[in-house]
C-alpha cells in the first residue's frame, strides 16, 4: 500500500511514527574531512560502446571499427507526466503484463476469475507486488549467472488494497469492515502476503511465466522460518509456537529486496507492526516492564487496532498469534504470543532455487521497517557491508559488516544458505550519524558500548536485545533522524550508496512535539506544497542522499544530496534545489536500483503529493559522485529564536542527458521492484496497487474504479484492478535505457 503523505498523527499502517527520541539531527562535527579523491566516475562519457561480436580478423580495417554500434544511454525521448490509466514507456519500447494478482502458479490451479470468488491464494500470485530479484536458469534448469531467456523471479507481495480492514478487491461483496472478521476472509487475506517464486521464459520473442514449473512456490505468513543470528534462541523470541525461540511463522509486509553475491534473495519486512494488536490494558498486564517500551517504540501502543483484525477470526492458533497481549500465565511467554512481534522486522534470506533449504531471518541485520538491502562492492579478503534503511518518519540508516572476509569462491557455493550463515549471522551493526560539513560516522550498536548498555530509557540485556531493539539502541547513540529511508542501491561504478528519503510530513522549521524535527544538513527542506485545495507541509517531495564509505568496515563516510524531488515549477531557491525540468520532475522517490548491465540508476516513485498532476513514475539517471556539486544555504524565518540557517550539500545538477522520465504507471499505483536479465535487454518491474484510491462502497460500480488496469490493457478476466509484474523490452532489441 502506498505511503501517503499524511498529516502527522493520522493513522497509516504504512508509515510508523514512533521515534519520539530526543535524538539530535547531528551534533558532532568531525574535523577530518574525507579524502575526496576522484573515484572512477559512473557518468564519465555517456556514449558506451556496446558489446561487439567478434568479426574475425580477415579483411578488417579501420572501417570495421567505426561501424561498431554505439549505444547512447538515456537516448530515449522523455515520457511526459500523465494521469492516464495505463503504463506509458518511451517510443521504441514496449511493456507487457507478465504475472498479476491471482494468476495460477501450479498445474491444477484454475484460471483467476477476478470477481472475488477465487480463494486459494496459496496457489496464486499474491497482492501488491514489490521488490523483485532475477535468478537465472540454464537450459538444464540449474542456476546460471548468464542466462537471458530463462529464470526465476522472486517477488515480494507487500500488502493488500484495503480501506477499513478488508482487502476488498478479493472478496465478492468486499468483505467485512467490522469485527470479528470471518475466518474465510482472514485466511484469504493472509495468503495474499509473502512472496512468489515463479519461473519465467522467453519463447518466440515473448516472455511468459511458466504455470506448473517445479520451481514455483508461495511463501506466506504461515510458512515456517528459522530465526538465525544473534537473536536465535533468545528469550525475546519465545512463543507458544516456538518455545525454544528458534523459529516463527512467515514473513510479512515484504517491501524491498536484495540479492546476495552467492545467489540468494533477501527480502525486507517493513510495516509488520500494524498487523498486530494488544489489549487496552496490556501495559499493566506486563507490569509496565521494558517490553512496553519496545512495543511502543515499534509502533504498537496498547489498544491500537490492527490493520485487518485477523486476531478476531477465531480461537485457532493461526488467528491468536496476531494478538500480542500477555494473556498466558507463563513467565516466559511460552503459552501465548506476547513476543510474536519480535519475530517480525528482519531481513529474511531464502534460496529461490532450492525449496529444501531453510528460510532464515538474519537477525544480525537489525529489526526495524526494512526496505532493500544492498551489498557493498566485493573486495577479496575484506568484510562485506550491507546497507539498509528504516522506513518510518524520522528513522535511521544502518549498515551491517560481516565478520567473515569475502572469499571469491563463495560466489558459486554448493550450499547457498550455509554461505549466508557465514556472512550474515556474525558481524556488527552500525547506524549513521551525519555531520553538517559533509562527513559522517557509523556508530556501532554494541552491548559493550557503555552508551548502549547504560541507556536510561531501555535496559539492554545482551547483543540479541540490541539487534531486536535496534531502533532503541540507535536512539541511545544519537543517530540522525532521516526523512523516511526507503530503498538503497550501490553504484557499481564506484561503490557509493544511494538512499531514497521518500518524504517527511514531520519536518518543520519550528518543530512542535517530539515527533517533529527541524531541517538539518542531510534533511534540509521543510516547505508547503498545494495539491488542489489542500496544502501539505514538511519535506513533501523527498530527496535522494548518497554516501561514500571510506571502506566496507570503516566508521567514516562522506555524503551529499544527489537529487531533491520537486515539482519543476516549485521555487528554485527553496524547493526545486536540483533545478528539475518538466521531463525530470518527480515526488517521493522509493525504489532505487542500479542496473548491473548499464549502470543506470533507476528511480521509482510512490507518491501522494504530486498525484494531482501525474501518476507514479520511473526515471533513468546517470549519476556522478559524492561532492560533484556544491553547497546550498536555506534560511527559515522563525517566530522565536531567529532564523534557522541550514547549509546542505547538493550534487551536480542533472542535465537532459543524465536524468529523464522513462515510464508513468496507471492510476493509483506506485512503481516498485526492478530486475533485469544480465544482458540488460529485458527489464521486469512491478505495478503495485493500481486503483488503490477506489472506495470499497463502489466495488459494485466498475465505472467508479480509480483504475481498471490491467484488464484495460487486455490482460485477464474481470475489471478489478490488479498489482502485476510487467516486462519492458526495446523494440530494436537494445538494452533498456539506451
Ligand atoms: Fe514498502 Fe516504504 O515502502
Ligand atoms: Ca511503498
Ligand atoms: Ca503540488
Ligand atoms: Ca518502498
Short mmCIF file of N, CA and C in Angstrom, two decimals, residues 119-205:
data_model
loop_
_atom_site.label_atom_id
_atom_site.label_comp_id
_atom_site.label_asym_id
_atom_site.label_seq_id
_atom_site.Cartn_x
_atom_site.Cartn_y
_atom_site.Cartn_z
N UNK A 119 -10.28 -18.30 -4.19
CA UNK A 119 -9.99 -18.45 -2.77
C UNK A 119 -8.56 -18.88 -2.47
N UNK A 120 -7.99 -19.70 -3.30
CA UNK A 120 -6.76 -20.41 -2.95
C UNK A 120 -5.50 -19.61 -3.30
N UNK A 121 -5.29 -18.50 -2.58
CA UNK A 121 -4.14 -17.66 -2.94
C UNK A 121 -2.80 -18.27 -2.56
N UNK A 122 -2.81 -19.36 -1.80
CA UNK A 122 -1.55 -20.09 -1.59
C UNK A 122 -1.02 -20.65 -2.92
N UNK A 123 -1.92 -20.75 -3.90
CA UNK A 123 -1.56 -21.33 -5.20
C UNK A 123 -1.52 -20.29 -6.32
N UNK A 124 -1.61 -19.03 -5.93
CA UNK A 124 -1.70 -17.94 -6.93
C UNK A 124 -0.75 -16.81 -6.56
N UNK A 125 -0.60 -15.90 -7.52
CA UNK A 125 0.15 -14.70 -7.23
C UNK A 125 -0.50 -13.95 -6.08
N UNK A 126 0.31 -13.49 -5.13
CA UNK A 126 -0.19 -12.66 -4.05
C UNK A 126 -0.44 -11.24 -4.54
N UNK A 127 -0.64 -10.34 -3.58
CA UNK A 127 -1.03 -8.96 -3.91
C UNK A 127 0.17 -8.00 -3.73
N UNK A 128 -0.01 -6.81 -4.23
CA UNK A 128 0.93 -5.70 -4.02
C UNK A 128 2.39 -6.11 -4.28
N UNK A 129 2.63 -6.55 -5.50
CA UNK A 129 3.98 -6.91 -5.93
C UNK A 129 4.94 -5.77 -5.60
N UNK A 130 6.08 -6.09 -5.01
CA UNK A 130 7.02 -5.03 -4.60
C UNK A 130 8.43 -5.38 -5.06
N UNK A 131 9.40 -5.43 -4.16
CA UNK A 131 10.76 -5.76 -4.56
C UNK A 131 10.82 -7.08 -5.30
N UNK A 132 11.82 -7.23 -6.17
CA UNK A 132 11.87 -8.41 -7.05
C UNK A 132 13.31 -8.67 -7.49
N UNK A 133 13.67 -9.93 -7.54
CA UNK A 133 15.02 -10.30 -7.98
C UNK A 133 14.94 -11.36 -9.08
N UNK A 134 15.93 -11.34 -9.95
CA UNK A 134 16.08 -12.30 -11.05
C UNK A 134 17.12 -13.35 -10.66
N UNK A 135 16.75 -14.62 -10.84
CA UNK A 135 17.68 -15.72 -10.59
C UNK A 135 17.73 -16.55 -11.87
N UNK A 136 18.80 -16.44 -12.62
CA UNK A 136 18.89 -17.08 -13.92
C UNK A 136 18.92 -18.60 -13.85
N UNK A 137 18.40 -19.23 -14.92
CA UNK A 137 18.42 -20.68 -15.04
C UNK A 137 18.99 -21.05 -16.40
N UNK A 138 19.86 -22.05 -16.39
CA UNK A 138 20.37 -22.59 -17.65
C UNK A 138 19.28 -23.41 -18.33
N UNK A 139 19.54 -23.82 -19.56
CA UNK A 139 18.54 -24.64 -20.26
C UNK A 139 18.33 -25.96 -19.53
N UNK A 140 19.33 -26.38 -18.73
CA UNK A 140 19.19 -27.62 -17.96
C UNK A 140 18.47 -27.38 -16.63
N UNK A 141 18.14 -26.13 -16.35
CA UNK A 141 17.42 -25.85 -15.11
C UNK A 141 18.31 -25.69 -13.90
N UNK A 142 19.59 -25.40 -14.12
CA UNK A 142 20.49 -25.16 -13.00
C UNK A 142 20.77 -23.66 -12.88
N UNK A 143 21.21 -23.22 -11.70
CA UNK A 143 21.48 -21.79 -11.53
C UNK A 143 22.48 -21.28 -12.56
N UNK A 144 22.19 -20.11 -13.12
CA UNK A 144 23.05 -19.54 -14.15
C UNK A 144 23.15 -18.03 -13.96
N UNK A 145 24.36 -17.52 -13.99
CA UNK A 145 24.57 -16.07 -13.87
C UNK A 145 24.51 -15.39 -15.22
N UNK A 146 24.41 -16.16 -16.29
CA UNK A 146 24.46 -15.55 -17.62
C UNK A 146 23.20 -15.78 -18.45
N UNK A 147 22.27 -16.57 -17.96
CA UNK A 147 21.06 -16.86 -18.75
C UNK A 147 20.26 -15.59 -18.98
N UNK A 148 19.79 -15.43 -20.22
CA UNK A 148 18.98 -14.26 -20.56
C UNK A 148 17.57 -14.62 -21.00
N UNK A 149 17.26 -15.91 -21.06
CA UNK A 149 15.96 -16.31 -21.59
C UNK A 149 15.18 -17.23 -20.65
N UNK A 150 15.75 -17.53 -19.51
CA UNK A 150 15.04 -18.38 -18.55
C UNK A 150 15.53 -18.04 -17.15
N UNK A 151 14.57 -17.85 -16.23
CA UNK A 151 14.97 -17.56 -14.86
C UNK A 151 13.79 -17.56 -13.92
N UNK A 152 14.11 -17.42 -12.65
CA UNK A 152 13.09 -17.30 -11.62
C UNK A 152 12.96 -15.84 -11.24
N UNK A 153 11.73 -15.43 -10.94
CA UNK A 153 11.52 -14.14 -10.30
C UNK A 153 11.10 -14.42 -8.86
N UNK A 154 11.78 -13.78 -7.93
CA UNK A 154 11.36 -13.80 -6.53
C UNK A 154 10.69 -12.46 -6.29
N UNK A 155 9.40 -12.50 -5.99
CA UNK A 155 8.58 -11.28 -5.95
C UNK A 155 7.96 -11.10 -4.57
N UNK A 156 8.19 -9.97 -3.95
CA UNK A 156 7.53 -9.65 -2.69
C UNK A 156 6.06 -9.29 -2.92
N UNK A 157 5.20 -9.77 -2.03
CA UNK A 157 3.80 -9.35 -2.01
C UNK A 157 3.58 -8.58 -0.71
N UNK A 158 3.72 -7.28 -0.80
CA UNK A 158 3.84 -6.47 0.40
C UNK A 158 2.56 -6.42 1.23
N UNK A 159 1.44 -6.17 0.59
CA UNK A 159 0.23 -5.87 1.35
C UNK A 159 -0.98 -6.06 0.44
N UNK A 160 -2.11 -5.51 0.85
CA UNK A 160 -3.34 -5.60 0.05
C UNK A 160 -3.98 -4.22 -0.01
N UNK A 161 -4.91 -4.06 -0.94
CA UNK A 161 -5.64 -2.80 -1.01
C UNK A 161 -6.82 -2.87 -0.05
N UNK A 162 -6.81 -2.00 0.94
CA UNK A 162 -7.87 -2.01 1.93
C UNK A 162 -8.19 -0.59 2.37
N UNK A 163 -9.42 -0.39 2.74
CA UNK A 163 -9.88 0.92 3.22
C UNK A 163 -10.10 0.84 4.71
N UNK A 164 -10.97 -0.10 5.12
CA UNK A 164 -11.18 -0.40 6.53
C UNK A 164 -11.10 -1.91 6.70
N UNK A 165 -9.98 -2.38 7.14
CA UNK A 165 -9.74 -3.80 7.46
C UNK A 165 -9.76 -4.74 6.26
N UNK A 166 -10.80 -4.73 5.47
CA UNK A 166 -10.97 -5.77 4.46
C UNK A 166 -10.14 -5.51 3.20
N UNK A 167 -9.53 -6.57 2.67
CA UNK A 167 -8.84 -6.49 1.37
C UNK A 167 -9.93 -6.64 0.31
N UNK A 168 -10.64 -5.56 0.04
CA UNK A 168 -11.98 -5.68 -0.55
C UNK A 168 -12.01 -6.17 -2.00
N UNK A 169 -10.94 -5.98 -2.75
CA UNK A 169 -10.98 -6.43 -4.14
C UNK A 169 -10.95 -7.96 -4.28
N UNK A 170 -10.61 -8.68 -3.21
CA UNK A 170 -10.55 -10.14 -3.31
C UNK A 170 -11.76 -10.83 -2.68
N UNK A 171 -12.71 -10.04 -2.21
CA UNK A 171 -13.94 -10.63 -1.68
C UNK A 171 -15.10 -10.24 -2.60
N UNK A 172 -16.01 -11.19 -2.83
CA UNK A 172 -17.08 -10.95 -3.80
C UNK A 172 -17.89 -9.70 -3.45
N UNK A 173 -18.21 -9.56 -2.15
CA UNK A 173 -19.01 -8.41 -1.73
C UNK A 173 -18.17 -7.35 -1.03
N UNK A 174 -16.86 -7.47 -1.14
CA UNK A 174 -15.97 -6.50 -0.50
C UNK A 174 -15.53 -6.93 0.90
N UNK A 175 -16.24 -7.85 1.51
CA UNK A 175 -15.81 -8.36 2.82
C UNK A 175 -16.26 -7.47 3.96
N UNK A 176 -15.93 -7.93 5.17
CA UNK A 176 -16.40 -7.27 6.39
C UNK A 176 -15.44 -6.18 6.83
N UNK A 177 -16.02 -5.08 7.29
CA UNK A 177 -15.18 -3.99 7.80
C UNK A 177 -15.27 -3.88 9.31
N UNK A 178 -16.09 -4.74 9.93
CA UNK A 178 -16.24 -4.71 11.38
C UNK A 178 -15.72 -6.02 11.98
N UNK A 179 -15.49 -6.00 13.28
CA UNK A 179 -15.01 -7.19 13.99
C UNK A 179 -16.19 -8.00 14.52
N UNK A 180 -16.11 -9.30 14.60
CA UNK A 180 -14.95 -10.10 14.20
C UNK A 180 -14.91 -10.33 12.69
N UNK A 181 -13.67 -10.53 12.18
CA UNK A 181 -13.52 -10.88 10.77
C UNK A 181 -13.77 -12.38 10.59
N UNK A 182 -14.47 -12.77 9.55
CA UNK A 182 -14.69 -14.20 9.30
C UNK A 182 -13.37 -14.92 9.01
N UNK A 183 -13.27 -16.18 9.45
CA UNK A 183 -12.05 -16.96 9.21
C UNK A 183 -11.78 -17.09 7.71
N UNK A 184 -12.83 -17.26 6.92
CA UNK A 184 -12.63 -17.47 5.48
C UNK A 184 -11.99 -16.24 4.84
N UNK A 185 -12.44 -15.05 5.23
CA UNK A 185 -11.84 -13.82 4.68
C UNK A 185 -10.41 -13.66 5.18
N UNK A 186 -10.20 -13.99 6.44
CA UNK A 186 -8.87 -13.82 7.03
C UNK A 186 -7.86 -14.75 6.37
N UNK A 187 -8.23 -16.01 6.20
CA UNK A 187 -7.30 -16.96 5.57
C UNK A 187 -6.91 -16.49 4.17
N UNK A 188 -7.87 -15.96 3.45
CA UNK A 188 -7.60 -15.47 2.11
C UNK A 188 -6.63 -14.28 2.14
N UNK A 189 -6.89 -13.37 3.06
CA UNK A 189 -6.06 -12.16 3.13
C UNK A 189 -4.63 -12.48 3.57
N UNK A 190 -4.50 -13.39 4.53
CA UNK A 190 -3.16 -13.77 4.98
C UNK A 190 -2.35 -14.30 3.81
N UNK A 191 -2.99 -15.15 3.00
CA UNK A 191 -2.28 -15.82 1.90
C UNK A 191 -1.90 -14.86 0.77
N UNK A 192 -2.45 -13.66 0.77
CA UNK A 192 -2.08 -12.68 -0.25
C UNK A 192 -0.70 -12.08 0.01
N UNK A 193 -0.18 -12.30 1.23
CA UNK A 193 1.11 -11.73 1.65
C UNK A 193 2.24 -12.74 1.46
N UNK A 194 3.47 -12.23 1.54
CA UNK A 194 4.65 -13.09 1.45
C UNK A 194 5.39 -12.89 0.14
N UNK A 195 5.76 -13.99 -0.51
CA UNK A 195 6.49 -13.90 -1.78
C UNK A 195 5.97 -14.94 -2.76
N UNK A 196 6.23 -14.68 -4.03
CA UNK A 196 6.12 -15.69 -5.09
C UNK A 196 7.51 -16.01 -5.58
N UNK A 197 7.75 -17.29 -5.84
CA UNK A 197 8.87 -17.69 -6.69
C UNK A 197 8.23 -18.26 -7.94
N UNK A 198 8.54 -17.68 -9.09
CA UNK A 198 7.87 -18.10 -10.32
C UNK A 198 8.86 -18.13 -11.47
N UNK A 199 8.79 -19.23 -12.22
CA UNK A 199 9.68 -19.34 -13.38
C UNK A 199 9.12 -18.54 -14.55
N UNK A 200 10.00 -17.91 -15.30
CA UNK A 200 9.60 -17.17 -16.48
C UNK A 200 10.56 -17.49 -17.62
N UNK A 201 10.00 -17.51 -18.83
CA UNK A 201 10.82 -17.88 -20.00
C UNK A 201 10.52 -16.97 -21.18
N UNK A 202 11.53 -16.80 -22.01
CA UNK A 202 11.40 -16.10 -23.28
C UNK A 202 11.27 -17.16 -24.37
N UNK A 203 10.11 -17.22 -24.98
CA UNK A 203 9.86 -18.20 -26.05
C UNK A 203 9.28 -17.45 -27.25
N UNK A 204 9.91 -17.63 -28.41
CA UNK A 204 9.46 -16.97 -29.63
C UNK A 204 9.32 -15.47 -29.41
N UNK A 205 10.31 -14.90 -28.75
CA UNK A 205 10.37 -13.46 -28.51
C UNK A 205 9.26 -12.94 -27.60
#
